[in-house]
Coordinates of C-alpha atoms and ligand atoms in Angstrom, one line a residue:
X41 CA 4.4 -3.5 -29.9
X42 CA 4.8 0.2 -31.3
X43 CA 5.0 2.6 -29.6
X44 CA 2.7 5.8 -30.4
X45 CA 2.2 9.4 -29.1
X46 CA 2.7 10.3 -25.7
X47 CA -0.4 10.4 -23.9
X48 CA 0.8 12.2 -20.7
X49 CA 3.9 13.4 -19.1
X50 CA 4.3 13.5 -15.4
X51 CA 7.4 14.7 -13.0
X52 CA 9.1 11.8 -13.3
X53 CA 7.6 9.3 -15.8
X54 CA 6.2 9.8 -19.8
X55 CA 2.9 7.7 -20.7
X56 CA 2.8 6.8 -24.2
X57 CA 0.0 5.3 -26.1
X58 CA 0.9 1.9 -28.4
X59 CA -0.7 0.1 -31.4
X60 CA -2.9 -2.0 -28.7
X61 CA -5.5 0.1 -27.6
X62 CA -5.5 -1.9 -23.9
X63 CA -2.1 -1.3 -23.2
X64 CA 0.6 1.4 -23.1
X65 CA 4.2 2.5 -22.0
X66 CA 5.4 4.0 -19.2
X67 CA 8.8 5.4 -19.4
X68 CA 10.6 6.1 -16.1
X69 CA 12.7 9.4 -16.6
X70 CA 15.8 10.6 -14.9
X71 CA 14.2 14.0 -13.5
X72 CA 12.7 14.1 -10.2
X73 CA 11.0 16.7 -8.2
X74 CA 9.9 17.5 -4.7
X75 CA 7.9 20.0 -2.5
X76 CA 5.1 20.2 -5.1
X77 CA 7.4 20.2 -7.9
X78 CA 9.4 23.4 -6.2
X79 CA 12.5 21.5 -6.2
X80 CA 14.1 19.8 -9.3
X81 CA 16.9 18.0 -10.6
X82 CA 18.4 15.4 -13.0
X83 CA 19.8 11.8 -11.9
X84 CA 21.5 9.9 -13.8
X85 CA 20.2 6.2 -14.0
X86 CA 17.6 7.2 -11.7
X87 CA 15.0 6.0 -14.1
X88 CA 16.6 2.6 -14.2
X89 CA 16.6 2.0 -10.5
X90 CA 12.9 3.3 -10.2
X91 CA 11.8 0.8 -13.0
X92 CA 13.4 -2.4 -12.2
X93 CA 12.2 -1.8 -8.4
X94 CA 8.8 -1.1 -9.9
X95 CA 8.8 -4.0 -12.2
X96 CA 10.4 -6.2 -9.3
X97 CA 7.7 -5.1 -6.6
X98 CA 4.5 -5.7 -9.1
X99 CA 6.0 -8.8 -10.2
X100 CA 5.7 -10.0 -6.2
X101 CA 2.8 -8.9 -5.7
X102 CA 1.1 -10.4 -8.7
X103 CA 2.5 -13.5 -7.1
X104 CA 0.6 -13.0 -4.7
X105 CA -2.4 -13.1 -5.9
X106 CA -3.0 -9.4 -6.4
X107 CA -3.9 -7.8 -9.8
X108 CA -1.8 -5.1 -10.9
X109 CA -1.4 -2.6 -14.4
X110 CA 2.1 -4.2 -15.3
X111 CA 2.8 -6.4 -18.5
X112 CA 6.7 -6.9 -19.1
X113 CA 9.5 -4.7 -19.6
X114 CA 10.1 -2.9 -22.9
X115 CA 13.3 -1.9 -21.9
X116 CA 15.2 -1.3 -18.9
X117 CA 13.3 2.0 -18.4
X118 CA 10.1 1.5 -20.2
X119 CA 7.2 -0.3 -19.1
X120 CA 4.2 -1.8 -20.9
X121 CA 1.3 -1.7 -18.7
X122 CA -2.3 -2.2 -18.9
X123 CA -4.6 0.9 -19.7
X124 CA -6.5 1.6 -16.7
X125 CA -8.8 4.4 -15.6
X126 CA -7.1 5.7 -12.3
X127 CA -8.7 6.6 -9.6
X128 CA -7.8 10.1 -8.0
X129 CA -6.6 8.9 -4.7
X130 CA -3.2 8.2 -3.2
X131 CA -3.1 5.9 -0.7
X132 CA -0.3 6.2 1.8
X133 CA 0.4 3.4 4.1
X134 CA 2.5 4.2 7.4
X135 CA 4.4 1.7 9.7
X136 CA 7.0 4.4 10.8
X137 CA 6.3 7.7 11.6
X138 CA 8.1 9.9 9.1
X139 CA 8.0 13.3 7.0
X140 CA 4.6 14.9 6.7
X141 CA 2.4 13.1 9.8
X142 CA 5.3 14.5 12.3
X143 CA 4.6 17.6 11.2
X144 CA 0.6 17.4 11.8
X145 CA 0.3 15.6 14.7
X146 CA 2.1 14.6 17.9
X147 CA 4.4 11.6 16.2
X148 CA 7.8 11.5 16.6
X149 CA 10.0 10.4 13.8
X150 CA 11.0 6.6 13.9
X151 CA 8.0 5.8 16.7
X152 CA 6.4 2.4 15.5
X153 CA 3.0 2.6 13.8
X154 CA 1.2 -0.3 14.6
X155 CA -1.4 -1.2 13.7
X156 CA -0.2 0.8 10.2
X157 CA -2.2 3.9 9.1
X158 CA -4.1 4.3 6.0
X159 CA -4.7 7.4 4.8
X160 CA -5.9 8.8 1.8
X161 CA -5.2 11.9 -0.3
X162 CA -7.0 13.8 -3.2
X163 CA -4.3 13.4 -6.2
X164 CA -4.4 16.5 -7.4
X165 CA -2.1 19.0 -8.3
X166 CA -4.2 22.3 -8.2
X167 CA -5.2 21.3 -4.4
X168 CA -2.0 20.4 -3.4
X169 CA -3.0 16.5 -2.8
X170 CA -5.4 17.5 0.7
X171 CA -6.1 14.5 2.7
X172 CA -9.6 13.4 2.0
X173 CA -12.2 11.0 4.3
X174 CA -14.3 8.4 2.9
X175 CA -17.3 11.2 3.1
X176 CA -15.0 13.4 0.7
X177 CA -14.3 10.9 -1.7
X178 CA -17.9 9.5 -2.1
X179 CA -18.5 13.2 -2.4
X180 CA -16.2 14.0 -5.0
X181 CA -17.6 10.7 -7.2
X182 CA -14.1 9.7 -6.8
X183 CA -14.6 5.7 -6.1
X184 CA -17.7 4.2 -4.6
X185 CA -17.9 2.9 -0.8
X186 CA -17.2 -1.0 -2.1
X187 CA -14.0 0.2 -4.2
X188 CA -12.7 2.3 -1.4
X189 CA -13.0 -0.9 0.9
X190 CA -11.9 -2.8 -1.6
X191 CA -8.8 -0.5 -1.8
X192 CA -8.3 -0.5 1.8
X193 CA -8.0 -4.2 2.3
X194 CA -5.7 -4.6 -0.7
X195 CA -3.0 -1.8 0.5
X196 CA -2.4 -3.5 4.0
X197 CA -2.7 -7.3 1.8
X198 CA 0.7 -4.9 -0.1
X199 CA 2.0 -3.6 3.0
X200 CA 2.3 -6.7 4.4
X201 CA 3.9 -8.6 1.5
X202 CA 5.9 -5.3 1.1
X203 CA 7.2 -5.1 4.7
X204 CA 8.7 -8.7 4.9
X205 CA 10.2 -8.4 1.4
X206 CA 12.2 -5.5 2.3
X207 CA 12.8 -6.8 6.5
X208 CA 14.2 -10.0 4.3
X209 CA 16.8 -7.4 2.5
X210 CA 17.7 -5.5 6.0
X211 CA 15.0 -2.6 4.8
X212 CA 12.6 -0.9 6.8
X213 CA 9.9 0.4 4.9
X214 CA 7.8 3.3 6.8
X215 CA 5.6 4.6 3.8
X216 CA 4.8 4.5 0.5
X217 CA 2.1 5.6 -1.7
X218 CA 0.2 3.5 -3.9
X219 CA -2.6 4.1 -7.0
X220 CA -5.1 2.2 -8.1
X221 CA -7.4 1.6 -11.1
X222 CA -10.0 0.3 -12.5
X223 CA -9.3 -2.6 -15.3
X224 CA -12.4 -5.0 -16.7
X225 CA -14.4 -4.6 -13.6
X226 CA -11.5 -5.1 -11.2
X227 CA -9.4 -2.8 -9.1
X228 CA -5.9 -2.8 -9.9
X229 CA -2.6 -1.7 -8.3
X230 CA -1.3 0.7 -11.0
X231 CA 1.5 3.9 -11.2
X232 CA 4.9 3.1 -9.4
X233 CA 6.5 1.7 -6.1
X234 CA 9.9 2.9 -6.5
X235 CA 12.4 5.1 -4.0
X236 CA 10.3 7.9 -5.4
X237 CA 7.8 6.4 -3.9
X238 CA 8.2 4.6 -0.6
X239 CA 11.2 5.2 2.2
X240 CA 13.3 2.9 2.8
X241 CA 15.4 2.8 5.8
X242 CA 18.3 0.5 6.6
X243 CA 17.7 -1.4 9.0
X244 CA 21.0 -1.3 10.6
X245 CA 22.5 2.0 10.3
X246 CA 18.7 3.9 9.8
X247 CA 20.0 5.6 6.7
X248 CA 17.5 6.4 3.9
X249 CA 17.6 4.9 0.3
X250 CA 15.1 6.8 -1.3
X251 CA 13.4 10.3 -2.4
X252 CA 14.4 12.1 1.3
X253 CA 18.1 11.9 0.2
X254 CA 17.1 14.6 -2.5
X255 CA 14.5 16.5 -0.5
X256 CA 16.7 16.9 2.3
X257 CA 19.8 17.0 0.5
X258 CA 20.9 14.0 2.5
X259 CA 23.8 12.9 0.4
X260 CA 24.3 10.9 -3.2
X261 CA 21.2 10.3 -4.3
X262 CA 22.0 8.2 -7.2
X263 CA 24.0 6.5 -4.7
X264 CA 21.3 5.8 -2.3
X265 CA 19.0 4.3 -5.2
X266 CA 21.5 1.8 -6.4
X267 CA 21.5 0.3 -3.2
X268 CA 18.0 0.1 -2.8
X269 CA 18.1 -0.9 -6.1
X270 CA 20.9 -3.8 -5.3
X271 CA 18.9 -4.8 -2.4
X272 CA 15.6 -5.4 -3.6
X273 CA 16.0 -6.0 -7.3
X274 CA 17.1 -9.5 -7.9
X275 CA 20.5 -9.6 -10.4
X276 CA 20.3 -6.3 -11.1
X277 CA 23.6 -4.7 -13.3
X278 CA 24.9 -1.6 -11.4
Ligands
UDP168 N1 4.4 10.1 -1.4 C1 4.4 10.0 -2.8 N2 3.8 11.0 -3.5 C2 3.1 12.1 -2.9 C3 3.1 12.1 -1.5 C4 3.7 11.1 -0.8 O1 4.9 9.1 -3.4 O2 2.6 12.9 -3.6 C5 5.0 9.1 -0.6 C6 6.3 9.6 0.0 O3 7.4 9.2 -0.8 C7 6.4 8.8 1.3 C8 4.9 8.6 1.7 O4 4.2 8.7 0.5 O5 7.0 7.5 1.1 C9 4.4 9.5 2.7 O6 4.8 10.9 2.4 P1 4.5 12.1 3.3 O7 3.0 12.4 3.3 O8 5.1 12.0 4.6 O9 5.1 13.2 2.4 P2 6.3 14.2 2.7 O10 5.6 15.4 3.2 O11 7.2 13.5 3.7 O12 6.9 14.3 1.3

């Protein structure tokens, strides 16, 4: 495979177009932002952790029976993935009360969610990601009402295979955001799931090993990632 031009760069990951027209590279990059990309900064082998978690976590839930965007590895930062046309919603799945919902309703942080919330936000940078209905997203043309069920059912089908992969590695997962995309006339999981991504708490000591470590200035970050990293990632070289 060769790789070609780069097609798009976000906060914390580079897309790159390749000689196959159906499939391209995502490189996971060593910056990392937060607040609506107000706070910034550099990690070194933070792009490793986040990819081999990624490639770890689509690689159990394709044996699962669940499509997903990812290929292989075309190094240990770079993924090839399917192209796919992504759908403008992020879908955040809640078991644990954390971050943004205790700030908007009566939650306190740590109270059980169950059943787990779905909720969905418009993915996009000039409106600050709003959280969106079904109404708004038919609205917007964003997915139609059989994708957005479709989408529905196969986040908690993730949650679920999430939640006992990490409880099995003395992780708690409370949220994480997922995309999707459209591939050949199927939905597919695409984009990341990676401590920039989801939080994981452990389960003994409650301590996070993900993203909040930076926004809250909670400690070593890179730290924090390599155990998540050592936990879930099967083999992994620290
Ligand atoms: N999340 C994400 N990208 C976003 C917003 C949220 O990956 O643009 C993840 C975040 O890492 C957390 C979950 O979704 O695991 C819920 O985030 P929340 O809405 O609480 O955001 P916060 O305000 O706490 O950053």
């Amino acid at each position: 495979m060769i790789k070609l031009d780069e097609l798009y760069s976000g906060k914390a990951k580079t897309v790159f177009r390749t000689d196959n027209p159906e499939k391209l590279i995502m490189e996971f990059r060593n910056s990392l932002t937060a607040f609506d990309g107000k706070k910034k900064s550099q990690a070194p082998k933070k792009g490793y952790y986040n990819a081999q978690i990624s490639a770890t976590l689509f690689r159990l839930i394709a044996n699962n029976g669940i499509k997903t965007h990812f290929d292989s590895m075309l190094s240990e930062t770079e993924m090839i993935v399917d192209s796919v046309d992504i759908i403008k919603i992020e879908v955040i799945v809640r078991n644990i009360a954390a971050g943004s919902i205790t700030k908007k309703y009566p939650f306190n942080t740590r109270e059980k969610l169950n059943p787990p919330i779905l909720l969905f936000d418009y993915k996009s940078d000039e409106y600050g990601d709003p959280m969106i209905n079904d109404d708004i997203a038919l609205a917007l043309g964003l997915a139609t009402m059989e994708e957005l069920s479709e989408i529905r059912t196969l986040a908690l089908m993730i949650n679920s295979i999430l939640v006992k992969y990490m409880n099995d590695r003395n992780l708690l997962l409370p949220d994480f955001k997922l995309e999707f995309g459209r591939c050949k006339g199927s939905i597919v999981l695409a984009d990341e799931i990676s401590c920039d991504t989801c939080r994981f708490w452990d389960k003994t000591t409650g301590k996070s090993l993900d993203k909040d470590v930076f926004r809250f200035d909670k400690g070593n970050l890179v730290a924090a990632y390599r155990e998540a990293a050592k936990r879930i990632v099967p083999a992994i070289s620290l």
